[in-house]
Tab-separated table of C-alpha atoms in Angstrom:
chain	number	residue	atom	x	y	z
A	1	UNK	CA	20.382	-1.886	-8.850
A	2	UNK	CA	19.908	1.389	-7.439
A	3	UNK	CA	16.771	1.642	-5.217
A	4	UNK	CA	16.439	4.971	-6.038
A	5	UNK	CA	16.583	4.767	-9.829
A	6	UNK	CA	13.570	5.378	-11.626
A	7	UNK	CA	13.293	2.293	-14.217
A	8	UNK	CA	13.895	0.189	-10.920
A	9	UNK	CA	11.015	1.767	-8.553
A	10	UNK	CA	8.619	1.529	-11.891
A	11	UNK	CA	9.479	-2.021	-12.377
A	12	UNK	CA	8.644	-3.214	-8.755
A	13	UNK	CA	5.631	-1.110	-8.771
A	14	UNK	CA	4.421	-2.902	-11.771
A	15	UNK	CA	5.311	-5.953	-10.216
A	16	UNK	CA	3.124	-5.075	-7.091
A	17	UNK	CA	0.191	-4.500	-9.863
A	18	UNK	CA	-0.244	-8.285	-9.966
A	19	UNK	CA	0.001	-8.640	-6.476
A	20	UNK	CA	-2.693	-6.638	-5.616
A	21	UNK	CA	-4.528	-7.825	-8.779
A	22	UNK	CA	-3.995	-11.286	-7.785
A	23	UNK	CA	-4.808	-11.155	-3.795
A	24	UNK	CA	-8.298	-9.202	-4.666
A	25	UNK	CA	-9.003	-12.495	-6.634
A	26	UNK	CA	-8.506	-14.519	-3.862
A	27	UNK	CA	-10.630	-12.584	-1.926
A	28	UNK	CA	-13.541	-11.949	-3.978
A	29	UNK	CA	-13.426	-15.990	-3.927
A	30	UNK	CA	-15.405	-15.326	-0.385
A	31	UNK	CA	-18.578	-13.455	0.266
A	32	UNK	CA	-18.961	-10.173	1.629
A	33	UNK	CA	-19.308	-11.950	5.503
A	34	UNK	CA	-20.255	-8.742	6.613
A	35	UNK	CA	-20.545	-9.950	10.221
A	36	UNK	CA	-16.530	-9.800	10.478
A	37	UNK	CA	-16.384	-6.208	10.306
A	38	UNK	CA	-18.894	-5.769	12.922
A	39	UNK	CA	-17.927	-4.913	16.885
A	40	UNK	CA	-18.748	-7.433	19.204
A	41	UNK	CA	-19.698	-9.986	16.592
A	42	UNK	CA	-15.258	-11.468	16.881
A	43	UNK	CA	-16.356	-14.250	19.580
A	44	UNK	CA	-13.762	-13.230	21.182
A	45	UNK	CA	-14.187	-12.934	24.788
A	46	UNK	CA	-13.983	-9.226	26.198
A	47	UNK	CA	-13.307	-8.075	22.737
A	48	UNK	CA	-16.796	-6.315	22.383
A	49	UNK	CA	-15.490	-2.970	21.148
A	50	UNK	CA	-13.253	-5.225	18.349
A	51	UNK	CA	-14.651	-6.539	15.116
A	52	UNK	CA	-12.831	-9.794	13.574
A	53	UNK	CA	-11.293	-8.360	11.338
A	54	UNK	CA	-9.772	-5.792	13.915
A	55	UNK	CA	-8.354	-8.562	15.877
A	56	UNK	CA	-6.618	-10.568	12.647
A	57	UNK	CA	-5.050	-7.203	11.415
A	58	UNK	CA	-3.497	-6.146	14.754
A	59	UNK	CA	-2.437	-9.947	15.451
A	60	UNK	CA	-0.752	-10.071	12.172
A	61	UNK	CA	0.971	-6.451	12.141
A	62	UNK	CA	2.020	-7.985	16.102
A	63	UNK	CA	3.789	-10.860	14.909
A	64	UNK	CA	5.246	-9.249	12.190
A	65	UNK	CA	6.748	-6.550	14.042
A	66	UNK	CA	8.428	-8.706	16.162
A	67	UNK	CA	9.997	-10.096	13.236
A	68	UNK	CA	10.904	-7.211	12.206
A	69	UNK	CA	8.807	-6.303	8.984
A	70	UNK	CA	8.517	-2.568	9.976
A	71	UNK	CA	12.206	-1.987	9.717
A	72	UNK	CA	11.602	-1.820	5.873
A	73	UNK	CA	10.329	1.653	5.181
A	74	UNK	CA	7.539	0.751	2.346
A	75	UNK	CA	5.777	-1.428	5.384
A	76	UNK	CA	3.879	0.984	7.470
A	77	UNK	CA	1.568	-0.742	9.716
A	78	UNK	CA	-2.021	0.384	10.053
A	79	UNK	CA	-2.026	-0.086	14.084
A	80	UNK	CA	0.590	1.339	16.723
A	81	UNK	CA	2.215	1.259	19.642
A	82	UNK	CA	3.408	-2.626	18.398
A	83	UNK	CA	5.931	-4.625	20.134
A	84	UNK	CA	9.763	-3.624	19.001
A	85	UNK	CA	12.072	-6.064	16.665
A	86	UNK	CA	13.070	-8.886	18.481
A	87	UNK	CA	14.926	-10.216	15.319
A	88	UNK	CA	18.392	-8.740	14.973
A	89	UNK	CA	18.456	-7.530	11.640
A	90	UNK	CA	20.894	-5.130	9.866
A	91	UNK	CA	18.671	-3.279	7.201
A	92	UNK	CA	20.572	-2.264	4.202
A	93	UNK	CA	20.773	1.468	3.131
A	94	UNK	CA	17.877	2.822	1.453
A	95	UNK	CA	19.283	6.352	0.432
A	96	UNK	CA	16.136	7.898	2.234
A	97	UNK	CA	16.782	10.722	3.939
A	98	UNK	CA	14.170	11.202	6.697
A	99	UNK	CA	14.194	10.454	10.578
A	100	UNK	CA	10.817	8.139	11.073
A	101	UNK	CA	9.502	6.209	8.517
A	102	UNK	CA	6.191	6.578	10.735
A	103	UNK	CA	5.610	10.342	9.355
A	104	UNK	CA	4.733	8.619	6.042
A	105	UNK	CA	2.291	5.994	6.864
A	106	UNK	CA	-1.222	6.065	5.204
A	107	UNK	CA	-2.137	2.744	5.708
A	108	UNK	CA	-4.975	3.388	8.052
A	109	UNK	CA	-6.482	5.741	5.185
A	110	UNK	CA	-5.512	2.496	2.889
A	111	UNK	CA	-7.120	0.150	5.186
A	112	UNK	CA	-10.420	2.338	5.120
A	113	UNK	CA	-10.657	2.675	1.279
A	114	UNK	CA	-10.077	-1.607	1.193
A	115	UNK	CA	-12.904	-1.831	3.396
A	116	UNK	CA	-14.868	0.490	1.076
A	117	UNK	CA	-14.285	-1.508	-2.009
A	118	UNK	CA	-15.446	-4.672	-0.884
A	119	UNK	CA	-18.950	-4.379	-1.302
A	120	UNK	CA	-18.046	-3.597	-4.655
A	121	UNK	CA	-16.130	-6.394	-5.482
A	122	UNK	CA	-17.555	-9.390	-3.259
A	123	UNK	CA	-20.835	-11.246	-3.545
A	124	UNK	CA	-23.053	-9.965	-1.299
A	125	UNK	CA	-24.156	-12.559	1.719
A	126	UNK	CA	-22.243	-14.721	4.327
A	127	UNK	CA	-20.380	-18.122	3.816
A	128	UNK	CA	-19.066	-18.666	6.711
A	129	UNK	CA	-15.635	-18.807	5.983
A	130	UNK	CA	-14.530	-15.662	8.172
A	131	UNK	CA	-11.364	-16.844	8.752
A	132	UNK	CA	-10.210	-16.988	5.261
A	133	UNK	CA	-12.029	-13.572	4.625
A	134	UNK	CA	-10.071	-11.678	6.404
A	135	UNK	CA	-6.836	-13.374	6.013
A	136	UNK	CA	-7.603	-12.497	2.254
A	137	UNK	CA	-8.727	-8.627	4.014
A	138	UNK	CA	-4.850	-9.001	5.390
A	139	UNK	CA	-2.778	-9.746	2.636
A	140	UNK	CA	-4.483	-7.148	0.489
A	141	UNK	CA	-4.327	-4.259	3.072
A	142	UNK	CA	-0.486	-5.385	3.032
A	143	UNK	CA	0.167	-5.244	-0.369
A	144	UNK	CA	-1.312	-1.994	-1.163
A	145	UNK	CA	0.412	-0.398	1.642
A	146	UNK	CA	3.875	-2.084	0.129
A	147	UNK	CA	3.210	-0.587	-3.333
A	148	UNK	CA	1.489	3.444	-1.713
A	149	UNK	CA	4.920	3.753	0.418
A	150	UNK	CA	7.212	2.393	-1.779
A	151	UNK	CA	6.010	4.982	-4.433
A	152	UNK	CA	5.848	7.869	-1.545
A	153	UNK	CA	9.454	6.879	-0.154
A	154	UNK	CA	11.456	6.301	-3.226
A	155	UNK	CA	9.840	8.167	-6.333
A	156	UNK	CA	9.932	11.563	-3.982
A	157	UNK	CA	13.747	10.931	-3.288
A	158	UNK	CA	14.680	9.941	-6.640
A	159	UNK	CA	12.661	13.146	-8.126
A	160	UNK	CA	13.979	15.391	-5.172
A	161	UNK	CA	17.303	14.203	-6.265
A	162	UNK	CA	16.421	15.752	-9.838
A	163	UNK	CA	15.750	19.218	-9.009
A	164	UNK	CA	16.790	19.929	-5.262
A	165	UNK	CA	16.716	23.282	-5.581
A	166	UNK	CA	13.277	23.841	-6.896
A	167	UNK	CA	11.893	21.229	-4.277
A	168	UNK	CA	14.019	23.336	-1.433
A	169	UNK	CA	12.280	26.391	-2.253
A	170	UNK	CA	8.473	24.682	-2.101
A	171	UNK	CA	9.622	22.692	0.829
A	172	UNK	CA	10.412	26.162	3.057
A	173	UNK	CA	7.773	27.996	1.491
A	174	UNK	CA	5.236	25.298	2.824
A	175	UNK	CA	3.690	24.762	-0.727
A	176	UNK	CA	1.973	21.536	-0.479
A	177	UNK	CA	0.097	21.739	-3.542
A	178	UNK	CA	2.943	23.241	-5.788
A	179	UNK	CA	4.896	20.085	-4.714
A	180	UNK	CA	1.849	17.604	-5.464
A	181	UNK	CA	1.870	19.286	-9.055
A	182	UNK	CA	5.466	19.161	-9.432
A	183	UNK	CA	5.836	15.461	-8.737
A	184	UNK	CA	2.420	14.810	-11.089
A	185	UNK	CA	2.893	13.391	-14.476
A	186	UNK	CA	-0.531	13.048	-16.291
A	187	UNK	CA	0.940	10.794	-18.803
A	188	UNK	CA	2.481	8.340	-16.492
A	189	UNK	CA	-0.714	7.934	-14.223
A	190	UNK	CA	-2.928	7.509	-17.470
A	191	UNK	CA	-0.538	4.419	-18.533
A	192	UNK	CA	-0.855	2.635	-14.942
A	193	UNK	CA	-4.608	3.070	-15.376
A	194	UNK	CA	-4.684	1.059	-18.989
A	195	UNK	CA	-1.992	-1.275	-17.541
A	196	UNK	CA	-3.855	-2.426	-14.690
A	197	UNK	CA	-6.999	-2.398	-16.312
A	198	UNK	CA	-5.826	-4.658	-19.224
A	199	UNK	CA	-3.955	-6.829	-16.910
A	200	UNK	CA	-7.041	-7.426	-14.877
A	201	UNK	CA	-8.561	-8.453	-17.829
A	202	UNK	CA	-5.547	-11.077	-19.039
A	203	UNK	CA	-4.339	-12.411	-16.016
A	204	UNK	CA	-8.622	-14.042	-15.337
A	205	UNK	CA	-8.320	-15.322	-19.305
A	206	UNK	CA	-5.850	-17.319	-19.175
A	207	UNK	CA	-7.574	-18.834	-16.352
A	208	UNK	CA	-10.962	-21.230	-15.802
A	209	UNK	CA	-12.857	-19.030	-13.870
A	210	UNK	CA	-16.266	-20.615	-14.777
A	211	UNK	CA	-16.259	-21.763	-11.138
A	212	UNK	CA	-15.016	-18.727	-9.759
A	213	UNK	CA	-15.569	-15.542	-9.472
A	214	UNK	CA	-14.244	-12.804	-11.663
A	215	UNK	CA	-12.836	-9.365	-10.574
A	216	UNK	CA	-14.333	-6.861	-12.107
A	217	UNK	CA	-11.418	-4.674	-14.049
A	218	UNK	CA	-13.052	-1.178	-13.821
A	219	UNK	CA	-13.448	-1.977	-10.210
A	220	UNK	CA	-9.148	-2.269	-10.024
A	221	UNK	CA	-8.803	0.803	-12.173
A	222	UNK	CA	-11.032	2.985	-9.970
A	223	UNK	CA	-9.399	1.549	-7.361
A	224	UNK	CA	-5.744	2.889	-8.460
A	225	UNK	CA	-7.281	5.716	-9.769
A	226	UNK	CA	-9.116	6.980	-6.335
A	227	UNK	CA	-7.363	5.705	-3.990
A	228	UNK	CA	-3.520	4.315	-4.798
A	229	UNK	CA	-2.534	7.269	-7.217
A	230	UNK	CA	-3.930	9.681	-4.870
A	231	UNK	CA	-2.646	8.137	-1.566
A	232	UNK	CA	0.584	7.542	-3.462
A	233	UNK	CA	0.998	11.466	-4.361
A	234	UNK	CA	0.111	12.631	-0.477
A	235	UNK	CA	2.457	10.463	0.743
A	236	UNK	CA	5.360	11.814	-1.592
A	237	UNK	CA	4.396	15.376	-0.712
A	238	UNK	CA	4.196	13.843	3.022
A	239	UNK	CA	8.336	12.758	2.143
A	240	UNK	CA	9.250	15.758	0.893
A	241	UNK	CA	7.733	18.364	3.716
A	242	UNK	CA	8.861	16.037	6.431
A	243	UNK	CA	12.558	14.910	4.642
A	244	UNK	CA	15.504	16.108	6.863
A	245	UNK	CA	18.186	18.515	5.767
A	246	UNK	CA	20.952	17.126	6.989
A	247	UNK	CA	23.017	15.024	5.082
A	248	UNK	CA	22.750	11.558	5.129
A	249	UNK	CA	25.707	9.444	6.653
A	250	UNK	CA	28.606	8.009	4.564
């Protein structure tokens, strides 16, 4: 299917709703551990100025970059200056039409809101199990990056695609905001909202979770609300002021 068709990018991005539903889950399994977030608290030698969870995110985003993860334009890693591909990989065309991926990235501003949220969702306390914390931290910093840029990559281009000549005119003119309002549909964002609030709900019913614990559902609708669906619409506006004008290659 097209990647730049609309029914396609809203069915993967629904798909990604249970993702991130599901990985919070795991995580809230954990207490807060507070201690992995502090600086010089990793046990790492000569890491003082590094918290744990500092370390396991730019280990991670290391390994995967030598694998090549970053190729893919809806994986922006929170940390630079990482080690090229050493995988030779031929990445398929995307029908993007901008020169670095990298002048869309908002997952450090994605990693910060995570971090935010926690407290919310996660017993307060430690456990002791740091390590699974903040592979949990990981994998959910991950997946809400996936499903931010592949909303800012592909939704601008397919919408651009609409109505070039409207976005052409905003673009030169510099009009951020125009664009943001533009690309903003009211009625779409309100149906994400009920979706991932009732499938917050569903998804821990059909589930024992009398030994577990239970993510809150407001907590993942605030969460899309504040943070995702406004992340999501910066970084389209992002796309658009930074896309190139020249054509793309045959």
């Amino acid at each position: 299917m097209d990647m730049l068709e609309l029914d396609y990018i809203a069915s993967r991005l629904e798909a990604l709703e249970e993702t991130i539903i599901f990985v919070l889950i795991e995580r809230i399994q954990f207490m807060l551990n507070p201690s992995c977030y502090l600086t010089g608290k990793s046990g790492f030698d000569g890491k003082n100025a590094e918290s744990l969870f500092s370390l396991r995110l730019k280990a991670q985003e290391e390994m995967d970059a030598r694998f090549g993860r970053f190729l893919t334009p809806e994986e922006r890693p929170v940390n630079r200056k990482l080690p090229p591909s050493e995988r030779k990989l031929q990445v398929s065309p995307r029908g993007l039409n901008i020169v670095d991926y990298d002048l869309v990235n908002l997952s450090g501003e994605i990693a910060c809101a995570y971090l935010q949220l926690l407290p919310r969702i996660c017993t307060e306390g430690d456990d002791g199990q740091y390590g699974s914390s903040i592979e949990r931290d990981v994998i959910c910093i991950q997946a809400l990056a996936r499903r931010v840029h592949f909303a800012s990559f592909y939704v601008a281009e397919s919408k651009y695609r609409m109505d070039p000549e409207s976005y052409d005119l905003l673009i030169r003119e510099g009009k951020t905001e125009d664009i943001g309002a533009q690309l903003t549909r009211p009625e779409v964002e309100a149906r994400i909202l009920d979706r991932v609030r009732t499938k917050s709900q569903r998804l821990q019913e059909i589930s024992d979770f009398s030994l577990r614990r239970v993510l809150d559902p407001e907590a993942v609708t605030a969460l899309y609300r504040d943070v995702i669906i406004p992340l999501t619409k910066e970084g389209e506006v992002r796309y658009m002021m930074t896309r190139s004008t020249r054509p793309l290659p045959d």
